[in-house]
Short mmCIF file of C-alpha atoms and ligand atoms in Angstrom, two decimals:
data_model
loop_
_atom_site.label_atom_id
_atom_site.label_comp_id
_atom_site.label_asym_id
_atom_site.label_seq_id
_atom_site.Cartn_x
_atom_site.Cartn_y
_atom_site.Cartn_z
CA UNK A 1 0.00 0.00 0.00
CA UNK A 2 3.08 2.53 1.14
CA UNK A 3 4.47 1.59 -2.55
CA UNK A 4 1.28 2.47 -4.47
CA UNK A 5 0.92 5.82 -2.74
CA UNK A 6 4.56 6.52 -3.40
CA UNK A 7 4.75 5.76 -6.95
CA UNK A 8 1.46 7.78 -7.09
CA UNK A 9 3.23 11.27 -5.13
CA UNK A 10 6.19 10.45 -8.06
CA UNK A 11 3.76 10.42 -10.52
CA UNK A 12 2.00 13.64 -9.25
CA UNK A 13 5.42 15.53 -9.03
CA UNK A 14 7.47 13.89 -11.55
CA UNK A 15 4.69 14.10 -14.57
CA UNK A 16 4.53 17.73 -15.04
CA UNK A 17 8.29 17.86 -14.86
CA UNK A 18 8.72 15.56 -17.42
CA UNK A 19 5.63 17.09 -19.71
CA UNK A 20 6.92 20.59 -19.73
CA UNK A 21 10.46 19.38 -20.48
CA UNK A 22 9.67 17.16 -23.21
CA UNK A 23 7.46 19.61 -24.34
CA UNK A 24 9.95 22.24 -24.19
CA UNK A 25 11.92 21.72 -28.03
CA UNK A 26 14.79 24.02 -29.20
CA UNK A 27 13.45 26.41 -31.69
CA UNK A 28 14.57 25.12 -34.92
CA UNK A 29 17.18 27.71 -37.14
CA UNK A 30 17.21 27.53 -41.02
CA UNK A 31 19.48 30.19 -42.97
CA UNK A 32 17.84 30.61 -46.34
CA UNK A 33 20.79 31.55 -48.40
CA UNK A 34 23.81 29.47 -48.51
CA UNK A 35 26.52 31.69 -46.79
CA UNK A 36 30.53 31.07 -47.50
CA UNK A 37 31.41 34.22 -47.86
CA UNK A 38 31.24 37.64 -46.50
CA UNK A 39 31.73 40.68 -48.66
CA UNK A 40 30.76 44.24 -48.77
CA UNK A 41 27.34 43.51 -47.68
CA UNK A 42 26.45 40.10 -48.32
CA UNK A 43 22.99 39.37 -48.13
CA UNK A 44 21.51 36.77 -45.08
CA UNK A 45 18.13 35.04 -44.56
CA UNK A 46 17.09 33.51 -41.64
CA UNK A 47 13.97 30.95 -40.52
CA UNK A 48 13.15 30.43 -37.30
CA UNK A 49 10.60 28.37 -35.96
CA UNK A 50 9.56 27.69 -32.31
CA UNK A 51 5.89 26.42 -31.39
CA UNK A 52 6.32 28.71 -28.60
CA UNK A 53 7.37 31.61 -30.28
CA UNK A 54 10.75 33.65 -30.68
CA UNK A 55 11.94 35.63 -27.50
CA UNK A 56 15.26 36.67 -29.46
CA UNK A 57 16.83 35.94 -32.39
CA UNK A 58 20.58 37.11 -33.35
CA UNK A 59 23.56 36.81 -35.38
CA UNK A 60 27.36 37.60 -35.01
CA UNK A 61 30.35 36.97 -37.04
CA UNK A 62 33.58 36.04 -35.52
CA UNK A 63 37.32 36.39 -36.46
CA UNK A 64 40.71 36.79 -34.62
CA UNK A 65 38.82 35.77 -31.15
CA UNK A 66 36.89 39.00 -31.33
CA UNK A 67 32.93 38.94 -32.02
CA UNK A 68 30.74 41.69 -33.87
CA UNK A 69 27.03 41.60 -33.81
CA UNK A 70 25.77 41.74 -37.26
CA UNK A 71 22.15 41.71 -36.51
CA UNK A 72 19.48 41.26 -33.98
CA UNK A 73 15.18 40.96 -33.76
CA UNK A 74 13.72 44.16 -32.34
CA UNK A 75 11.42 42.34 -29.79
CA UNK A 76 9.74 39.11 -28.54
CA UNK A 77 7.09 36.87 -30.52
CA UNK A 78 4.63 34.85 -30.38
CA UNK A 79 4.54 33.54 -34.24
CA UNK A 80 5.81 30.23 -34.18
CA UNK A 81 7.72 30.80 -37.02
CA UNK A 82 9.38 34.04 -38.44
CA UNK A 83 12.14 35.00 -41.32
CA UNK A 84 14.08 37.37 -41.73
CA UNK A 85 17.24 39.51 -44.35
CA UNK A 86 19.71 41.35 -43.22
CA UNK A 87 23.30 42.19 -44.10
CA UNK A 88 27.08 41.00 -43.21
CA UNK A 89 30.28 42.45 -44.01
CA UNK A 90 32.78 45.17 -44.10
CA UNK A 91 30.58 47.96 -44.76
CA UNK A 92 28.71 47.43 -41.68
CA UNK A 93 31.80 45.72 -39.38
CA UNK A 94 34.75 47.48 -40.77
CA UNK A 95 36.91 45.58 -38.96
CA UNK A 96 36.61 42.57 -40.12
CA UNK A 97 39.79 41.20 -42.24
CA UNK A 98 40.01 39.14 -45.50
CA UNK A 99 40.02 35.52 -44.41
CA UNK A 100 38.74 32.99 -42.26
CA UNK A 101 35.57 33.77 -40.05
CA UNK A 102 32.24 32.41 -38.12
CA UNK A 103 28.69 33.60 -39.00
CA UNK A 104 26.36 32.27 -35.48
CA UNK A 105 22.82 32.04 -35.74
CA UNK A 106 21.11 32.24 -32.68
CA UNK A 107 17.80 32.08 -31.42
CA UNK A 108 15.98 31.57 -27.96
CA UNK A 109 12.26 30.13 -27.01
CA UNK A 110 9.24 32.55 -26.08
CA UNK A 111 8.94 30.34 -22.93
CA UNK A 112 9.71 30.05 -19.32
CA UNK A 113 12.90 28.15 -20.07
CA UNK A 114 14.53 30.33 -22.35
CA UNK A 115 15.76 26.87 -24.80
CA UNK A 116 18.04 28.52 -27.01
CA UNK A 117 19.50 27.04 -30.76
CA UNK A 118 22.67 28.24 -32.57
CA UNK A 119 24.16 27.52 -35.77
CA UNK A 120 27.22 27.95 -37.36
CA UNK A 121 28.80 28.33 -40.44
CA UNK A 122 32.76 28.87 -41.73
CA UNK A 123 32.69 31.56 -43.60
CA UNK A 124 35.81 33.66 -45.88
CA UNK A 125 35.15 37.70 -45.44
CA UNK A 126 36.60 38.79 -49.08
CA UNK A 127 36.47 42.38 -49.32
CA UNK A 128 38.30 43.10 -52.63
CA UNK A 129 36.68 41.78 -55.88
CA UNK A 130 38.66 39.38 -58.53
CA UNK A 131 39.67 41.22 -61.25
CA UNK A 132 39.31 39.77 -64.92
CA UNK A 133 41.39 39.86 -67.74
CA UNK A 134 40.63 38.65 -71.04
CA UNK A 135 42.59 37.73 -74.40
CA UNK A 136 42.99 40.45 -76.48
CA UNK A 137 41.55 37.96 -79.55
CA UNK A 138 38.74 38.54 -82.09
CA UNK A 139 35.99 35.83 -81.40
CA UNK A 140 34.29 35.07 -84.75
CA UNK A 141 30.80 34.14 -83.67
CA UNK A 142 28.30 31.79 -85.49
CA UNK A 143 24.66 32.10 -84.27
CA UNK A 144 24.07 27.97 -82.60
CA UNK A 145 27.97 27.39 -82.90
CA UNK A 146 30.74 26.91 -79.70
CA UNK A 147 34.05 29.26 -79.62
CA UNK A 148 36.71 29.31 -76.73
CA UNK A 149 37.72 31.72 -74.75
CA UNK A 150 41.22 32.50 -72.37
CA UNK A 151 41.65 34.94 -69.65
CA UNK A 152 42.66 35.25 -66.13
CA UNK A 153 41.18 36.05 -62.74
CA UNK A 154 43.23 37.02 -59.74
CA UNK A 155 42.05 37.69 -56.01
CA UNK A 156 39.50 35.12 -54.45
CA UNK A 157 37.01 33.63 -56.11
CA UNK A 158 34.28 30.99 -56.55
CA UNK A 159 33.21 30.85 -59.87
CA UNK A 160 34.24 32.25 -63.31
CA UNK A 161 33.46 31.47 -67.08
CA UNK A 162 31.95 33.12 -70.02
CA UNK A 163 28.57 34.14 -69.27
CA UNK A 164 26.51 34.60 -73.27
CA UNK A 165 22.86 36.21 -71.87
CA UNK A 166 21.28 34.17 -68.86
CA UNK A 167 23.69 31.19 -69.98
CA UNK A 168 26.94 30.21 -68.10
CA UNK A 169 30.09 27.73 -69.20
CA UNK A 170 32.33 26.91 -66.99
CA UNK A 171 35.84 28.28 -66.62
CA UNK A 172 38.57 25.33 -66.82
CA UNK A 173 42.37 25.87 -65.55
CA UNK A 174 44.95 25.75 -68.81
CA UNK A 175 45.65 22.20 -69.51
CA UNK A 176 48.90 21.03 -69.33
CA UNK A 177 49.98 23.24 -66.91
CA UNK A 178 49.92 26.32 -68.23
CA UNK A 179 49.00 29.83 -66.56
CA UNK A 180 44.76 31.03 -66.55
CA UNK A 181 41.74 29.41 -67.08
CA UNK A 182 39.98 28.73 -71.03
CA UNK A 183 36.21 28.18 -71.27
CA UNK A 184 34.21 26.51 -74.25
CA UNK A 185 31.40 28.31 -74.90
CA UNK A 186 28.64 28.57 -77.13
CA UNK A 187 26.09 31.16 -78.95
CA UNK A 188 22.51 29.27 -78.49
CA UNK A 189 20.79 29.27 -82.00
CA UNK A 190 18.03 31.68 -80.06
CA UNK A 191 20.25 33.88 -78.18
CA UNK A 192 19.48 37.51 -79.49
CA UNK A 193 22.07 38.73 -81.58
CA UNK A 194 22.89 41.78 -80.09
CA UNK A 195 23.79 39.62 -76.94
CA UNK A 196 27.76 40.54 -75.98
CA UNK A 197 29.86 37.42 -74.64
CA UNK A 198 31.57 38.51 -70.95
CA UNK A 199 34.05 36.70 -69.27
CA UNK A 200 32.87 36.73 -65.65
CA UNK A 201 34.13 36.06 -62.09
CA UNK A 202 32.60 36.39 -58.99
CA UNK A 203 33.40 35.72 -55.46
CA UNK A 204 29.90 34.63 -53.89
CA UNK A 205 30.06 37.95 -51.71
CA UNK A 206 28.22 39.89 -53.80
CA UNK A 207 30.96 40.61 -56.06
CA UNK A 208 30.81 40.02 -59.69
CA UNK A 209 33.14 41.22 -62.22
CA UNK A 210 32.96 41.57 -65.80
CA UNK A 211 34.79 41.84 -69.74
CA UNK A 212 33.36 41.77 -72.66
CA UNK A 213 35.23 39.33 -74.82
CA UNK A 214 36.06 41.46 -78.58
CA UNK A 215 33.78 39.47 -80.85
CA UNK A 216 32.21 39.77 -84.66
CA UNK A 217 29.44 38.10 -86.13
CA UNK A 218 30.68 37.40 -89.93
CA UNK A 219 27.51 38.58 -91.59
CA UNK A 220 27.58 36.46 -94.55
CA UNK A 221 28.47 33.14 -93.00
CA UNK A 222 25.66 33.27 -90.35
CA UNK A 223 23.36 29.97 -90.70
CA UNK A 224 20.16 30.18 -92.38
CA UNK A 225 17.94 27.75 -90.32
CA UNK A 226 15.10 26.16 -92.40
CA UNK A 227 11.53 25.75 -92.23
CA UNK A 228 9.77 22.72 -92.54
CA UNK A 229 5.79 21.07 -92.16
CA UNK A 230 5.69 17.86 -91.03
CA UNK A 231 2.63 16.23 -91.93
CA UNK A 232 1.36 14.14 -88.70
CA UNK A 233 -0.60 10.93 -89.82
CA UNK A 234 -2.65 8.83 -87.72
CA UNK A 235 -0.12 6.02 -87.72
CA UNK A 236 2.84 8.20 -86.88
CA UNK A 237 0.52 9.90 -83.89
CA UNK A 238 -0.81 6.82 -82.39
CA UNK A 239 2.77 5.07 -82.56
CA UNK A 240 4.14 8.18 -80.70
CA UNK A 241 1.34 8.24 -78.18
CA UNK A 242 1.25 4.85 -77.75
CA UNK A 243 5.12 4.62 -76.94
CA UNK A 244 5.20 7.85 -74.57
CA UNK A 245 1.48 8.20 -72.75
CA UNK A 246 0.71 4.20 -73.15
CA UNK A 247 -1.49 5.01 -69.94
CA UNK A 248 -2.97 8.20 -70.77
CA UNK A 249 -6.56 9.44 -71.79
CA UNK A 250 -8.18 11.97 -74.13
CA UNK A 251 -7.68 13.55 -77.07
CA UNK A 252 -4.73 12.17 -78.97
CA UNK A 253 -3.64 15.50 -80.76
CA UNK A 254 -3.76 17.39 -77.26
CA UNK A 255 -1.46 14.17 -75.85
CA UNK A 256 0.81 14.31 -78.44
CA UNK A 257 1.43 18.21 -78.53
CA UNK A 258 1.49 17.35 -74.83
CA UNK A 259 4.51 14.76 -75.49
CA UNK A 260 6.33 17.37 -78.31
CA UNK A 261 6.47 20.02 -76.14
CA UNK A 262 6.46 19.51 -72.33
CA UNK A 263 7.62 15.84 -72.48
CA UNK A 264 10.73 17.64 -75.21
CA UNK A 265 11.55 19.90 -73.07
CA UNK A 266 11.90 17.93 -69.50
CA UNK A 267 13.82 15.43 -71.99
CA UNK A 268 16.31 18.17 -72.89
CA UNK A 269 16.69 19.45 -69.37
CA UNK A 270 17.64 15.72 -68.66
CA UNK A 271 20.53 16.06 -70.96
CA UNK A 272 21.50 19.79 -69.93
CA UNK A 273 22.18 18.76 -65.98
CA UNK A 274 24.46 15.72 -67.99
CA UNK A 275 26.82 19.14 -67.99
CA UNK A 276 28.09 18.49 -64.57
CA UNK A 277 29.27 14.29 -65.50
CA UNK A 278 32.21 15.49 -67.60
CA UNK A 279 35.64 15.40 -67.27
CA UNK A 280 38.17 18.40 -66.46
CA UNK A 281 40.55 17.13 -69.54
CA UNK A 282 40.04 16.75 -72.86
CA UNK A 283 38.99 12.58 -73.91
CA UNK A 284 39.57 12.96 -77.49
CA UNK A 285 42.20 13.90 -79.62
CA UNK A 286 41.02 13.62 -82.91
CA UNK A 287 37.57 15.97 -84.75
CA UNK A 288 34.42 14.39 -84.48
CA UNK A 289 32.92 12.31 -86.98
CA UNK A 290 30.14 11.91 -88.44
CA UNK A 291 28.12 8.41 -88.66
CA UNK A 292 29.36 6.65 -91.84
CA UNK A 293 27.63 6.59 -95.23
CA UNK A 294 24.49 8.78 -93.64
CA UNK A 295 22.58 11.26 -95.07
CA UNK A 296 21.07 13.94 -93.12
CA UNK A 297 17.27 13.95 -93.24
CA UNK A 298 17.02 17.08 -90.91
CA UNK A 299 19.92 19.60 -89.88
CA UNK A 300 20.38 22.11 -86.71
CA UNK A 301 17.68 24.22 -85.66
CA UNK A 302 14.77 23.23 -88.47
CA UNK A 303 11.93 25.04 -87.24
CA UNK A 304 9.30 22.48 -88.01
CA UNK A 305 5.46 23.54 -88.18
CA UNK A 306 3.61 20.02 -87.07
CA UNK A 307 0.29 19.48 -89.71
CA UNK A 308 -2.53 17.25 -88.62
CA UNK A 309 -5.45 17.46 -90.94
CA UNK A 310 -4.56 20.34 -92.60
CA UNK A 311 -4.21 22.34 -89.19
CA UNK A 312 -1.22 23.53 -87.94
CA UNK A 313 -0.88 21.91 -84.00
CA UNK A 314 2.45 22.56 -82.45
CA UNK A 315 5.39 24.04 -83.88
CA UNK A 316 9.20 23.07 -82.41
CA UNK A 317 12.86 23.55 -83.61
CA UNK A 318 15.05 20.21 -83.93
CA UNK A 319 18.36 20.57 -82.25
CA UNK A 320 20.16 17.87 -84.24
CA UNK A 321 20.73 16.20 -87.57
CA UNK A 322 19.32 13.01 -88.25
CA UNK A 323 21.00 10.56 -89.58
CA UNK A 324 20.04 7.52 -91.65
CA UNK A 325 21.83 4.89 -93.50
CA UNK A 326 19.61 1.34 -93.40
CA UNK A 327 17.65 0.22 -90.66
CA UNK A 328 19.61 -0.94 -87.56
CA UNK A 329 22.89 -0.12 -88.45
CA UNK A 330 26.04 0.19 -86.00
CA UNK A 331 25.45 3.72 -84.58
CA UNK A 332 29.29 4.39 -83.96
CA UNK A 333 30.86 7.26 -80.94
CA UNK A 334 31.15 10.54 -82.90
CA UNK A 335 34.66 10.56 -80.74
CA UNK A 336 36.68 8.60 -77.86
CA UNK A 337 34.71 9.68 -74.55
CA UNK A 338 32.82 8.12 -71.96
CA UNK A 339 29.16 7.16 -71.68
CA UNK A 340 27.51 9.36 -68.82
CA UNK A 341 23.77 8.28 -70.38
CA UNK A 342 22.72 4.84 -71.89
CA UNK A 343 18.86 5.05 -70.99
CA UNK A 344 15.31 5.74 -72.48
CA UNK A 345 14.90 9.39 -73.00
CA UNK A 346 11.15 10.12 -73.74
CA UNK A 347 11.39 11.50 -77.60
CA UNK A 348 14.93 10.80 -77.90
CA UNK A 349 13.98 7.01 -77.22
CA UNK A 350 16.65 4.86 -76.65
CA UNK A 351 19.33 7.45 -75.79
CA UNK A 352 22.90 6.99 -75.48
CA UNK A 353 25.09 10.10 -74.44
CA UNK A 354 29.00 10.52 -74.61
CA UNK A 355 31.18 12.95 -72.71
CA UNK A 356 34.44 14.40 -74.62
CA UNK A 357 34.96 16.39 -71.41
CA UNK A 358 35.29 19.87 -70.72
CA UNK A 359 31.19 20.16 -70.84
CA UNK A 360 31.21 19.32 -74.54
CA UNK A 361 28.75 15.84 -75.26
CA UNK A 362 27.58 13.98 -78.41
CA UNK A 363 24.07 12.95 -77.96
CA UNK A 364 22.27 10.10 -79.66
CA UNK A 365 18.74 8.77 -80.17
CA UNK A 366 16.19 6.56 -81.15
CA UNK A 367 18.11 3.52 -80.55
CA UNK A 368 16.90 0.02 -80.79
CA UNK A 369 19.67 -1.43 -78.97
CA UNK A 370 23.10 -0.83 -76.38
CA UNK A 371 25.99 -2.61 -76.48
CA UNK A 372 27.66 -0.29 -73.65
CA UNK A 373 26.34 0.69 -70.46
CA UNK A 374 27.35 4.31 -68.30
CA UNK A 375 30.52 4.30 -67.31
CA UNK A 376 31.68 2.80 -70.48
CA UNK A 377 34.88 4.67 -72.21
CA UNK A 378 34.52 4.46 -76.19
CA UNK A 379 36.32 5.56 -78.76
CA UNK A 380 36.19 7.18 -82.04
CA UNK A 381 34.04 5.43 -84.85
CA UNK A 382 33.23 2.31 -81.86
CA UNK A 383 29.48 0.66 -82.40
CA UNK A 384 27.34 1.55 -79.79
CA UNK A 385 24.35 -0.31 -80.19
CA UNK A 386 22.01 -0.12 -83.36
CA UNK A 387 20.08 2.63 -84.66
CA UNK A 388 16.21 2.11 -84.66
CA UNK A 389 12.87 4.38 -84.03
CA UNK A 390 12.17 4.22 -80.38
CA UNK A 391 10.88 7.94 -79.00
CA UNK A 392 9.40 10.22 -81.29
CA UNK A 393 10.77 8.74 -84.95
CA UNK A 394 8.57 8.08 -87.94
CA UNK A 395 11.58 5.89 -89.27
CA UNK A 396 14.93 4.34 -88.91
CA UNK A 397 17.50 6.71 -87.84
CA UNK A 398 19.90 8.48 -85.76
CA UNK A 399 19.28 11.71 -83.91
CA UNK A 400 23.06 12.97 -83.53
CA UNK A 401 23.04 16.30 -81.21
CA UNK A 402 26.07 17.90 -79.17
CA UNK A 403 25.79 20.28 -76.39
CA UNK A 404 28.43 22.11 -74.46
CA UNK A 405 27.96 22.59 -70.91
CA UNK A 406 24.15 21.90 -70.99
CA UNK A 407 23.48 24.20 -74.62
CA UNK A 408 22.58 22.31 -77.49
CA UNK A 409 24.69 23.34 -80.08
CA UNK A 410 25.26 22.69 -84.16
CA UNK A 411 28.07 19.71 -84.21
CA UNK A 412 29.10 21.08 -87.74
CA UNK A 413 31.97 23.01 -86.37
CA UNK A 414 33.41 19.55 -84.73
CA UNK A 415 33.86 17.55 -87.66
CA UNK A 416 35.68 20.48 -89.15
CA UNK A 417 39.75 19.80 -88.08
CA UNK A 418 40.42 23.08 -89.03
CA UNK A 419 37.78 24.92 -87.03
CA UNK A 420 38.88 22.77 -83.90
CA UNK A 421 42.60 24.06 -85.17
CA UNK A 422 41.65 27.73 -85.14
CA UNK A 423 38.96 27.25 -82.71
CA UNK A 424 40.43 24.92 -79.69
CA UNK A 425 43.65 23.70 -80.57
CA UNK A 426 45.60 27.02 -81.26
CA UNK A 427 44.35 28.54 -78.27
CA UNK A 428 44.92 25.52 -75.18
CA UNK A 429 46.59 22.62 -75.69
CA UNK A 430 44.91 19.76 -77.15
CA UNK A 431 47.50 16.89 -77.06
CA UNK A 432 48.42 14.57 -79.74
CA UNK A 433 45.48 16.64 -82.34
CA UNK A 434 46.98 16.98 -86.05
CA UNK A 435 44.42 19.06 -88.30
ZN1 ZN Z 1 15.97 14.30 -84.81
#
């Protein structure tokens, strides 16, 4: 009896104890915006969230055993969750050095207990900008077409390249050892034309720098894309609906535009984020060639009207060349590389994709069949599998595209050795290549 009424006084006391403790969380602290640096004024978010509320929220940035408060909520809460943007760096903390620091987070419950959270994140405080410098070259531009760029950045910094409109490529050091940093780039088919190619660095405080590369855009040598209509039959639309929506409902022009445009265009975003599987040296040493014996049935950006019963239903532009020679031939590796994508690709098909590194890929579909898998190195003119019309072919052939650093380009250029001699091979070192 003594026992019962003892376990029952623990229970009285003890309970509430244990409720309000366990009850009792940290508030939880997010930052919004991935911080490693710390520049002029480099922009912060923070989330906090507390079922309780926020009593105080605050954030400091320490260096050299010395702490600055950076920022700091104005009063207590009851919201259970709150965000905030404020500002870090030299322009409000002039003290603060270039090099290593610590941005804390901190935050504290709307409760009796006060729980508090902090967070913490190793931070570089650059205060000076890179500074750019660019060949002093004249880039010959072709609308769709790739060119490379050198130049140099000094001071810190944590990404650079050639920036062409809202489209980046990646900076590269010199190969073989060499002083400053190259990038392949390209001039997207639809980039406006009065778009000027900059050679940018930035130091992810805020700071971004810069040059315009010198460029011309030969006037007479610009590509003349052409216009086709493709007549849709019945067969052709049913075999492509069939293939892609096999489970799908409704009317079968609306899923087919459905399939040509939205299915296209997650397919080719697919083969743009393929940009970061390449390798930081060039695989090939030869041009690029093209598929034996074929003849091209459609060329680089063909702007093709799509005709179903005499009615114009979708209109799309065709980012490749296809290539036929007789049904299920040896579709052979434009160049040596290695296979980052051997997979179905909704209108590509059957899709096999080869990286020649530096961001530049050869891309080809409607397969019926692999012989290599990813991960596979190939070389130059090596059978692949065999061509067929999986995806969204009317026949036997092979769609043969290239893009560089996720931007479809024309591979014309690339089977040329002496564009890849003026181009590439003059400019960075491009071992054991013989134009
Ligand atoms: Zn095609």
């Amino acid at each position: 009896m003594r026992k019962v009424l003892l376990v029952l006084v623990l229970l009285v006391i003890v309970v509430p104890i244990v409720v309000v403790v366990a009850r009792s969380a940290r508030p939880v602290i997010n930052l919004t915006t991935e911080v490693s640096t710390i520049g002029q004024a480099t922009p912060i978010g923070v989330r906090v969230t507390d079922p309780r509320g926020i009593r105080s929220a605050s954030a400091t940035v320490e260096q050299n055993g010395a702490s600055y408060a950076v920022w700091q909520v104005a009063q207590a809460s009851k919201a259970k969750e709150a965000s905030w943007n404020f500002t870090a760096g030299v322009r409000t903390t002039p003290q603060l050095k270039d090099g290593k620091a610590k941005l804390i987070v901190e935050a504290t419950s709307n409760d009796l207990l006060h729980k508090s959270a902090r967070v913490e994140r190793e931070v570089s405080v650059v205060t000076q900008p890179p500074t750019v410098s660019v060949d002093s070259e004249q880039h010959y531009i072709y609308i769709g077409m790739a060119d490379l760029a050198t130049f140099s950045v000094s001071g810190a910094y944590t990404a650079a390249g050639v920036r062409v409109g809202d489209q980046s490529f990646r900076a590269w050091p010199m190969p073989g050892g060499k002083p400053g940093l190259f990038s392949l780039y390209a001039f997207a088919w639809n980039m406006p034309q009065t778009t000027i190619p900059v050679v940018f660095a930035t130091n992810g405080a805020g700071n971004d720098v810069t040059s315009p590369l010198t460029v011309v855009f030969p006037k007479k040598e610009q590509p003349h894309y052409t216009v086709h209509q493709l007549q849709i039959s019945d067969q052709f639309m049913q075999k492509v609906v069939g293939e892609l929506d096999p489970n799908g409902t409704g009317d079968m022009v609306a899923r087919f535009v459905k399939i040509n445009s939205e299915m296209r265009k997650a397919n080719n975003k697919t083969l743009a984020e393929l940009r970061f599987k390449t390798a930081d040296h060039f695989l090939f040493s030869q041009p690029f060639q093209r598929q034996s014996h074929s003849a091209a049935e459609a060329t680089f950006a063909d702007l093709r009207h799509y005709i179903y019963q005499g009615k114009e239903i979708d209109q799309q532009v065709h980012l490749g060349y296809d290539l036929a020679v007789t049904q299920h031939v040896g579709v052979e590796a434009s160049n040596d590389g290695r296979v980052v994508w051997a997979a179905p690709l909704g209108i590509y098909g059957n899709c096999i994709v080869v990286d020649h590194g530096y961001g530049l890929q050869t891309i080809y579909g409607h397969m019926s069949h692999f012989d290599v898998h990813e991960g596979d190195m190939v070389k130059r003119g090596q059978v692949m599998g065999q061509s067929g019309m999986t995806g969204m072919a009317g026949g036997d052939h092979i769609h043969f595209a290239m893009q560089l650093d996720g931007v479809q380009i024309d591979p014309k250029e690339w089977w040329d050795p002496h564009w890849i001699q003026d181009h590439v091979a003059r400019r960075v070192e491009l071992p054991g290549f013989h134009p």
